[in-house]
Short mmCIF file of C-alpha atoms and ligand atoms in Angstrom, two decimals:
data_model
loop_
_atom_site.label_atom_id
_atom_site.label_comp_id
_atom_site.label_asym_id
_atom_site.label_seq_id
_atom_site.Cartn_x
_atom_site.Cartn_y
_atom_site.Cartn_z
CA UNK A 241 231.34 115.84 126.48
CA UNK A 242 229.66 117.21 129.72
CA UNK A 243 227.49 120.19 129.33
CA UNK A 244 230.23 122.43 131.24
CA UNK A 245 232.84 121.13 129.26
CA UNK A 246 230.64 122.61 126.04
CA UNK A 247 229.87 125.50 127.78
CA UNK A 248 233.34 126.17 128.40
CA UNK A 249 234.56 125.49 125.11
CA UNK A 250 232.14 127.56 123.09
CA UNK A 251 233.24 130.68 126.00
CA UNK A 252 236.71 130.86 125.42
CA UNK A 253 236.00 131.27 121.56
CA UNK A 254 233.50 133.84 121.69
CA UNK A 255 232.89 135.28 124.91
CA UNK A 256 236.30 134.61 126.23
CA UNK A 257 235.90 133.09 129.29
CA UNK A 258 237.84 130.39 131.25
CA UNK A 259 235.18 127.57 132.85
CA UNK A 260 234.23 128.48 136.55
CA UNK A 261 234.84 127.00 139.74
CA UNK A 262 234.81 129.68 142.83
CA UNK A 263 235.97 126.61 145.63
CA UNK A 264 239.58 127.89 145.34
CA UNK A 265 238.87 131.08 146.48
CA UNK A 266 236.60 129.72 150.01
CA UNK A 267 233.31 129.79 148.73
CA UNK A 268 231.01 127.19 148.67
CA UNK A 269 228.26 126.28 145.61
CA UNK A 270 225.03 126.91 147.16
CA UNK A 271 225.55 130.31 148.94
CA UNK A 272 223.62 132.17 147.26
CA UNK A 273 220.59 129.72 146.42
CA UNK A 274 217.44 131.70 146.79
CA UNK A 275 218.66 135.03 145.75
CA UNK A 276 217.86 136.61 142.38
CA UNK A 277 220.02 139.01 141.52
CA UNK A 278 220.12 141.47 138.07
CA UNK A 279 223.64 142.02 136.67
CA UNK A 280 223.89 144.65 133.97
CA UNK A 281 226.34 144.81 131.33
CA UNK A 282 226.48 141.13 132.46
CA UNK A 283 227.23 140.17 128.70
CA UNK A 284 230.86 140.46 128.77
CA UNK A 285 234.38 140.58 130.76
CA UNK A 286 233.29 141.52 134.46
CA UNK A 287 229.72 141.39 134.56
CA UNK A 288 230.08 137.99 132.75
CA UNK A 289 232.20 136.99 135.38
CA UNK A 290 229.95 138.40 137.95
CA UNK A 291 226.79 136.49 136.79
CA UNK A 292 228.41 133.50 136.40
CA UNK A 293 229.74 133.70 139.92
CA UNK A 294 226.41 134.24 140.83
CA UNK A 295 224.58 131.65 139.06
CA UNK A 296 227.58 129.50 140.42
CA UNK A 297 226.45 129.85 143.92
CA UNK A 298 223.62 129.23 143.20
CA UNK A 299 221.68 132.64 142.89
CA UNK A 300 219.51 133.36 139.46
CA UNK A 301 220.72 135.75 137.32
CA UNK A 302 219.12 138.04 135.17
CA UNK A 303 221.84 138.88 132.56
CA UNK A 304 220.71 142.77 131.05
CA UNK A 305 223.13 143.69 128.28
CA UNK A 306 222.72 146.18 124.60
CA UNK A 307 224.67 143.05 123.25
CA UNK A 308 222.06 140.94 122.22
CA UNK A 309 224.32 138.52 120.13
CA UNK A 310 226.67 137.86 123.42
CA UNK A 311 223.72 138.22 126.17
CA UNK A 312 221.76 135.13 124.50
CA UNK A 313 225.25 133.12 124.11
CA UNK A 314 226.00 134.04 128.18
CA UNK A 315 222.06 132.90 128.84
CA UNK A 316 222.64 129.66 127.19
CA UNK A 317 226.27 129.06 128.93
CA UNK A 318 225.35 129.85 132.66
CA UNK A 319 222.65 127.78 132.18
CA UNK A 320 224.48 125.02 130.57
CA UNK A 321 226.99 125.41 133.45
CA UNK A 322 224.42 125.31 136.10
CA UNK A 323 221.07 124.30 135.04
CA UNK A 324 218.19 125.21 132.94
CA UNK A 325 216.02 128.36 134.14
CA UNK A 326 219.47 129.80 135.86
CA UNK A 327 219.82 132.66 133.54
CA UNK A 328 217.41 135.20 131.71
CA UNK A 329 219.01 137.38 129.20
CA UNK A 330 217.12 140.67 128.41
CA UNK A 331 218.44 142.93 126.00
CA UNK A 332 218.16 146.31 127.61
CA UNK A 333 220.03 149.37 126.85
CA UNK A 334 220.03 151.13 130.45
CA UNK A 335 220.11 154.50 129.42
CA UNK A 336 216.43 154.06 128.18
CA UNK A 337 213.48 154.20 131.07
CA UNK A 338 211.39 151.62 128.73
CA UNK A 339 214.09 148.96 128.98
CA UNK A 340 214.61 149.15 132.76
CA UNK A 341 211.11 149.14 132.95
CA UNK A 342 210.85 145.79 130.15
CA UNK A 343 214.09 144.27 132.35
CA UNK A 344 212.50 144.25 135.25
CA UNK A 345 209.00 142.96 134.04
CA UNK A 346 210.91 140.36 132.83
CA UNK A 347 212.56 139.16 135.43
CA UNK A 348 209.24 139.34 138.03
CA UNK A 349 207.48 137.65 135.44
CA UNK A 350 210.07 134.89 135.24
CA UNK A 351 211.83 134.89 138.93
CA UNK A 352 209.31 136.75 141.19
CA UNK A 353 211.21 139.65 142.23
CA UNK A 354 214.74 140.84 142.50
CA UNK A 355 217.26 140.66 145.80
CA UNK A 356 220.27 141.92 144.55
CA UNK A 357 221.62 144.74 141.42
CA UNK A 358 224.52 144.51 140.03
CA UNK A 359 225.08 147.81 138.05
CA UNK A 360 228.01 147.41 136.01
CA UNK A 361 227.71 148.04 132.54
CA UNK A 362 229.21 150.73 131.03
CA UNK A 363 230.63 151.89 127.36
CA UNK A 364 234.87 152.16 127.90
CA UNK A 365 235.46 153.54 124.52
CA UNK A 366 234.38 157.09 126.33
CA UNK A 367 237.54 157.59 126.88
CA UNK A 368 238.78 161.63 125.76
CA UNK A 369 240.22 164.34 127.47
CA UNK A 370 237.80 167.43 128.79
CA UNK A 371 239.62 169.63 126.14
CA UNK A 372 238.77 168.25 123.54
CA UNK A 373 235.78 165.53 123.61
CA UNK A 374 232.15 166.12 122.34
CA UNK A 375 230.16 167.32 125.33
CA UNK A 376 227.87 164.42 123.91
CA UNK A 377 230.36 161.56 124.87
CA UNK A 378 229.73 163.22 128.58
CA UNK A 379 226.04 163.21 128.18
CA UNK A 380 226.80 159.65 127.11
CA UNK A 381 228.94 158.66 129.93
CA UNK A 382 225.88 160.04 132.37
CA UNK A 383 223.40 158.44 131.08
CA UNK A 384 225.10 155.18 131.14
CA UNK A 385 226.25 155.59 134.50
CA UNK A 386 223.82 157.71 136.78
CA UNK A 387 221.07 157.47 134.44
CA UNK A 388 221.49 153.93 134.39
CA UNK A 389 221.90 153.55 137.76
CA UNK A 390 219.21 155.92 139.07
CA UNK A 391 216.58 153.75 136.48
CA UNK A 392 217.46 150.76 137.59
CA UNK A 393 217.64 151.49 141.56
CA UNK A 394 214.15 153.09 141.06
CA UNK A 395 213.37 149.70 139.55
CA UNK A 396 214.72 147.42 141.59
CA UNK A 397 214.85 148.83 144.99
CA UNK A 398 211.77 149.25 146.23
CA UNK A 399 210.76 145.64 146.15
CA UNK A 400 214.18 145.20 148.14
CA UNK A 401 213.06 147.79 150.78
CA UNK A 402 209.31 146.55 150.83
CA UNK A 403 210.52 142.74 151.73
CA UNK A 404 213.49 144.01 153.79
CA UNK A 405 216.05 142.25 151.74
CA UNK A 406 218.27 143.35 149.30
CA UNK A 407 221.82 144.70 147.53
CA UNK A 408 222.86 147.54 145.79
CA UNK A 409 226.16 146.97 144.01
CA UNK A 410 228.59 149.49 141.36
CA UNK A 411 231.00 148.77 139.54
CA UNK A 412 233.30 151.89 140.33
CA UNK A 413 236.18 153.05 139.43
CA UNK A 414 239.63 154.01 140.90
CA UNK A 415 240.30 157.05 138.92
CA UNK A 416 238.22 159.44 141.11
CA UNK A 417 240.04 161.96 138.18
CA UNK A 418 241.39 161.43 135.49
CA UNK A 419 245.40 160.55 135.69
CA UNK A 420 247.05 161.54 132.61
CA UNK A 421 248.18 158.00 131.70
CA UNK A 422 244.76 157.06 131.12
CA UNK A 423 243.12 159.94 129.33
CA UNK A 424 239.48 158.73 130.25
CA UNK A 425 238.15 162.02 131.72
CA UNK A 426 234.39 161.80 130.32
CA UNK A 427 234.54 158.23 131.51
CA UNK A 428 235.77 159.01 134.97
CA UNK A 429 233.27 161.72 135.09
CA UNK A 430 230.23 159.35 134.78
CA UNK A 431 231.32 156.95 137.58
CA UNK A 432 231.95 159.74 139.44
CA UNK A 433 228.26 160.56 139.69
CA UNK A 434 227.20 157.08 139.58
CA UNK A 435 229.40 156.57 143.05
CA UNK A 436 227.89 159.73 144.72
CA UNK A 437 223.94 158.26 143.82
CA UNK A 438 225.77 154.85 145.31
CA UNK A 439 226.91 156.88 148.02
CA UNK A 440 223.47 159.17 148.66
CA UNK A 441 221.45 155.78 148.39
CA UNK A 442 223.32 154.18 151.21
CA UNK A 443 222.58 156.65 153.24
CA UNK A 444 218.99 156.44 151.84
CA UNK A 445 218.02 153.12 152.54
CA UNK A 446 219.67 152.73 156.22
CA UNK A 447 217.90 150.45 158.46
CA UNK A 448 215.81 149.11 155.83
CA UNK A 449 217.45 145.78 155.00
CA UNK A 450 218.84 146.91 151.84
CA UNK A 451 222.83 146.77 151.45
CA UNK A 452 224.51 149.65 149.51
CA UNK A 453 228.66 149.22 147.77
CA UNK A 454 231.02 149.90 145.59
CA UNK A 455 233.11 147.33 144.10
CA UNK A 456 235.85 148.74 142.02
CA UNK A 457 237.40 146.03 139.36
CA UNK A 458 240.60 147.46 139.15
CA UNK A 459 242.68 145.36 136.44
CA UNK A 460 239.81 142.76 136.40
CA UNK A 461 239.27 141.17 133.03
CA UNK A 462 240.64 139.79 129.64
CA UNK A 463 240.83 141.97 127.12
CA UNK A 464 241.53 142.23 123.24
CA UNK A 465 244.42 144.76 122.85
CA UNK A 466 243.43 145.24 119.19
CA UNK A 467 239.73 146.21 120.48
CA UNK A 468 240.97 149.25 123.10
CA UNK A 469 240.98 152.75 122.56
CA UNK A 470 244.53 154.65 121.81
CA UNK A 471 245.69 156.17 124.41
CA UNK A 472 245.70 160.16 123.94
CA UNK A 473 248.37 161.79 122.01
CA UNK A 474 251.98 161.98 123.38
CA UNK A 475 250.83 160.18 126.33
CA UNK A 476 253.04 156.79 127.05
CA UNK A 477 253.09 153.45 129.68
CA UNK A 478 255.54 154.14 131.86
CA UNK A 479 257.85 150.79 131.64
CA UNK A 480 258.14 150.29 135.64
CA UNK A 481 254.10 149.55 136.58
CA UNK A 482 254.55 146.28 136.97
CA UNK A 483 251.13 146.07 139.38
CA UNK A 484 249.23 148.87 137.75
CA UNK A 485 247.59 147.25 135.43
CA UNK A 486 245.58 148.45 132.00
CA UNK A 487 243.68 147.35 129.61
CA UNK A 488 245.84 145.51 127.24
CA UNK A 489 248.44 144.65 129.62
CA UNK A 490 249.40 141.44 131.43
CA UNK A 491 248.59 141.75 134.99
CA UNK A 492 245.10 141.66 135.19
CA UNK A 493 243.09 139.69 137.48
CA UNK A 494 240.70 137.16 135.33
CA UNK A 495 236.67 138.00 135.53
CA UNK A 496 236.12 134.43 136.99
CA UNK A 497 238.17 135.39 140.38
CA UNK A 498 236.39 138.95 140.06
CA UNK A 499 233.08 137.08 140.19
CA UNK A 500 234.49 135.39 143.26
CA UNK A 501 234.94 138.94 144.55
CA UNK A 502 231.82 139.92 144.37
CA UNK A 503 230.12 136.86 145.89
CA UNK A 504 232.54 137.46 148.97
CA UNK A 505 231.46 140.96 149.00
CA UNK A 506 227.74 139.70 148.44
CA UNK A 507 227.82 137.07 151.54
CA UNK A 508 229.32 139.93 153.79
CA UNK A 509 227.03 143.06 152.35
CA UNK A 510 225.50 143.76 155.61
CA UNK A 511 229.14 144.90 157.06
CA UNK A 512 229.95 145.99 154.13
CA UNK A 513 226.95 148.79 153.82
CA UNK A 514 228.65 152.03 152.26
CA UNK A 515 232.33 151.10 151.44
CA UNK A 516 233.80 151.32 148.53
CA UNK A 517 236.11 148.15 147.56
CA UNK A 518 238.84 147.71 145.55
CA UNK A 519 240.14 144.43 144.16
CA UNK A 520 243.21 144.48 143.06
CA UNK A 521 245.56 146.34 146.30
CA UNK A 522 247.97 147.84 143.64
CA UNK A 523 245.01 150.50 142.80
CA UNK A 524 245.47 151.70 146.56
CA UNK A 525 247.94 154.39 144.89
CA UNK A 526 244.88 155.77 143.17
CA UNK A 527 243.63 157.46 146.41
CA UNK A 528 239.96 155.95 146.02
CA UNK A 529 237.59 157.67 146.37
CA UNK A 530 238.70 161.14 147.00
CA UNK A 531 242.14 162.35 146.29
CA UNK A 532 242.83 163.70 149.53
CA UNK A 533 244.45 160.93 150.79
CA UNK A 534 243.20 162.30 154.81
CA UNK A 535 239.92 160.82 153.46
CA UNK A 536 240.87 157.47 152.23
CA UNK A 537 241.19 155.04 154.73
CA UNK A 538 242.17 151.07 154.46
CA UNK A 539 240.20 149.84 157.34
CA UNK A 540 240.65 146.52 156.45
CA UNK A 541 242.28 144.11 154.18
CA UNK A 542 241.79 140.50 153.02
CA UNK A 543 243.25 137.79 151.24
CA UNK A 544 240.77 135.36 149.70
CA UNK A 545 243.22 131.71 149.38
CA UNK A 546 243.95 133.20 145.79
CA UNK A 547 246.89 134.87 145.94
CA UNK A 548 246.41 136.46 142.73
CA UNK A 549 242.77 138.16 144.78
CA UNK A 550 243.19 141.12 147.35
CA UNK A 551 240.61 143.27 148.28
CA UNK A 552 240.73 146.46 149.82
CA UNK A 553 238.67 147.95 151.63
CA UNK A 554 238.27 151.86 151.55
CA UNK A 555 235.64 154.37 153.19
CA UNK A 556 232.93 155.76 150.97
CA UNK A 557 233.94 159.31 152.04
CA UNK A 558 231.75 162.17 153.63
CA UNK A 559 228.11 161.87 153.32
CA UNK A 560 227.71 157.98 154.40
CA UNK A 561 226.09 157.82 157.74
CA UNK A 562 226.70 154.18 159.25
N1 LIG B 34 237.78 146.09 133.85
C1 LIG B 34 238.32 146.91 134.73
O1 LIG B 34 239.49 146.81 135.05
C2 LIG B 34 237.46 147.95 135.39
C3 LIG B 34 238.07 148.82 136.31
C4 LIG B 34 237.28 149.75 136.97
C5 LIG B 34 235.94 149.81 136.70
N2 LIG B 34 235.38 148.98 135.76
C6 LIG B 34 233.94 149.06 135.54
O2 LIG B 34 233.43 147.74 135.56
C7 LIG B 34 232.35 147.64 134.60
C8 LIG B 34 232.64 146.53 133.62
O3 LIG B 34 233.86 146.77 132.99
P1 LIG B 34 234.36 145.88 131.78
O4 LIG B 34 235.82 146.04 131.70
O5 LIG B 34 233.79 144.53 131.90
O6 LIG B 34 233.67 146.64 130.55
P2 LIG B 34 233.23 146.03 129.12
O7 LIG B 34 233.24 147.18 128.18
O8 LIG B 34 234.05 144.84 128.79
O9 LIG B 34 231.73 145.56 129.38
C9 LIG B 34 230.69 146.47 129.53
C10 LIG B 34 229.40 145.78 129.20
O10 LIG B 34 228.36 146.78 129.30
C11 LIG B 34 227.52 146.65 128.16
N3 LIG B 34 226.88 147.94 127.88
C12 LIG B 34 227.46 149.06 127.35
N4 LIG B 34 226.54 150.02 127.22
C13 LIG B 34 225.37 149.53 127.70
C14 LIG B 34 224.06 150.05 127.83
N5 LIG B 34 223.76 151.30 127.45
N6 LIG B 34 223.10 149.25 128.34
C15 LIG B 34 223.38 147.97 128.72
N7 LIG B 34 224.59 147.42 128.60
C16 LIG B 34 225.59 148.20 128.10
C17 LIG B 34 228.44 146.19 127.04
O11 LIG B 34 227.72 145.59 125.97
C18 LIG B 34 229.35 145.22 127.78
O12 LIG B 34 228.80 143.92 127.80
C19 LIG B 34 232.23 149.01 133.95
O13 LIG B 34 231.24 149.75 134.63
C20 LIG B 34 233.58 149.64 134.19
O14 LIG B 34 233.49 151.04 134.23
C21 LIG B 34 236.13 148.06 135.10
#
């Protein structure tokens, strides 16, 4: 059996993954040769699918997941699927200033430096309502997500700036707030300030080489129904969302294609400076990012050949200065 075919096998039984081949979707194996990039949360679902889509193109990926069990498993497939010295798992939890610092003396030590940061991971169990959550699942959800992010930017991004090269990437979200089918208000609130550090850097770094986005995986992934969170009390799926897709529901666009996403979005991050993106066009009805739907604007729209893949592509709102 080839060593993909292994790979493959091992994935779908315990990371769950389908094997990868991004041609159907345009791109072409060797785009992003030369670039390192850091994806974290990379262990699982969509930042699996994101370093794999990497490592597919040919970039080297440094994988930075709490999960140590599944990080080492995704090291050892992406390099099985590409080739050895591909991937570098380091377990990092990115709340902590001593891992991002660890994670990214790892990967100079074993790549050089760093051209492009994926920050993705995030926990999705912090998932309560405002009334009645532990303010310590919101200091949780902050310190994933702008904590996280501001360590790792402060990391990573200087190196970017100093070469002139580089991209900033985060995993938003489409619930700007928190609709009450969802009941994820603590989560919410952590992307929320994660975004508005995305958006503040954007404007930080303009003119220097470095390219700043938002990619919003809305519906992207396969998940365990068994594994998610109840929804809140007395709250119920409407029957008629065919499109709107949650966890747990069929519908949802698999991490492979959102991989292929974000290497699109990666080959075109110099337009793409300061947007926020959507894939999955259904989530338009979420007004991302703001609410007000005067702000949101689609100022552009694109089919990759999957049919199953749209991206939208929204303004980042107020503040960014093109
Ligand atoms: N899947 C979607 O439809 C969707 C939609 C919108 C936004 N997002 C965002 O995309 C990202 C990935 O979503 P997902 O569905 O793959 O989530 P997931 O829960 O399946 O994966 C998150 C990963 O982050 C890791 N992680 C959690 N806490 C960490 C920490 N402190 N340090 C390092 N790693 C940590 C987990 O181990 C896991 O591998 C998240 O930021 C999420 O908010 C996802």
């Amino acid at each position: 059996m080839s060593a993909e075919k292994a790979a493959g096998t091992a994935l779908n039984t315990f990371l769950n993954i389908e094997p990868i081949d991004l041609e159907y979707a345009g791109l072409k194996k060797g785009s992003l040769q030369g670039e390192v990039a850091v994806v974290t949360g990379g262990a699982s679902n969509v930042g699996l699918g994101y370093a794999r889509a990497i490592a597919w193109a040919g970039g080297k990926v440094v994988v930075a997941d709490i999960n140590g069990e599944a990080g080492l498993e995704t090291e050892r497939v992406i390099n099985a699927e590409n080739a050895p010295d591909t991937a570098l798992f380091v377990k990092t939890d990115v709340t902590k200033k001593e891992d991002v610092r660890n994670l990214a003396a790892k990967a100079f030590e074993k790549f050089g430096r760093v051209d492009i940061l994926v920050n993705n991971a995030m926990n999705m169990r912090l998932n309560g309502p405002v009334l009645s959550s532990p303010v310590d699942d919101l200091d949780q959800s902050y310190a994933i997500s702008a904590r996280g992010v501001m360590l790792a930017i402060q990391e990573f991004v200087p190196g970017m700036i100093e070469r002139g090269h580089g991209i900033v990437v985060y995993s938003a979200t489409q619930f700007h707030y928190c609709p009450p089918l969802v009941g994820g208000s603590i989560y919410t609130a952590g992307k929320a300030a994660a975004t508005s550090l995305m958006m503040s850097l954007a404007n930080e770094v303009k003119d220097k080489g470095v390219y700043v986005f938002c990619l919003t995986p809305a519906g992207v992934g396969r998940f365990d129904p068994s594994k998610m969170p109840p929804l809140p009390e007395g709250v119920e799926i409407p029957k008629d969302l065919p499109k709107i897709t949650m966890p747990g529901f069929d519908g949802m666009i698999p991490p492979e294609a959102g991989g292929a996403a974000l290497v699109y979005c990666l080959l075109h991050a110099q337009e793409l400076h300061g947007s926020g993106i959507i894939i999955n066009d259904a989530f338009m009805a979420m007004n991302y990012p703001y609410p007000n739907p005067s702000t949101v604007r689609k100022i552009d729209s694109r089919r990759l050949t999957d049919p199953e893949l749209t991206m939208v592509f929204c303004n980042m709102g107020p503040g960014f200065a093109k």
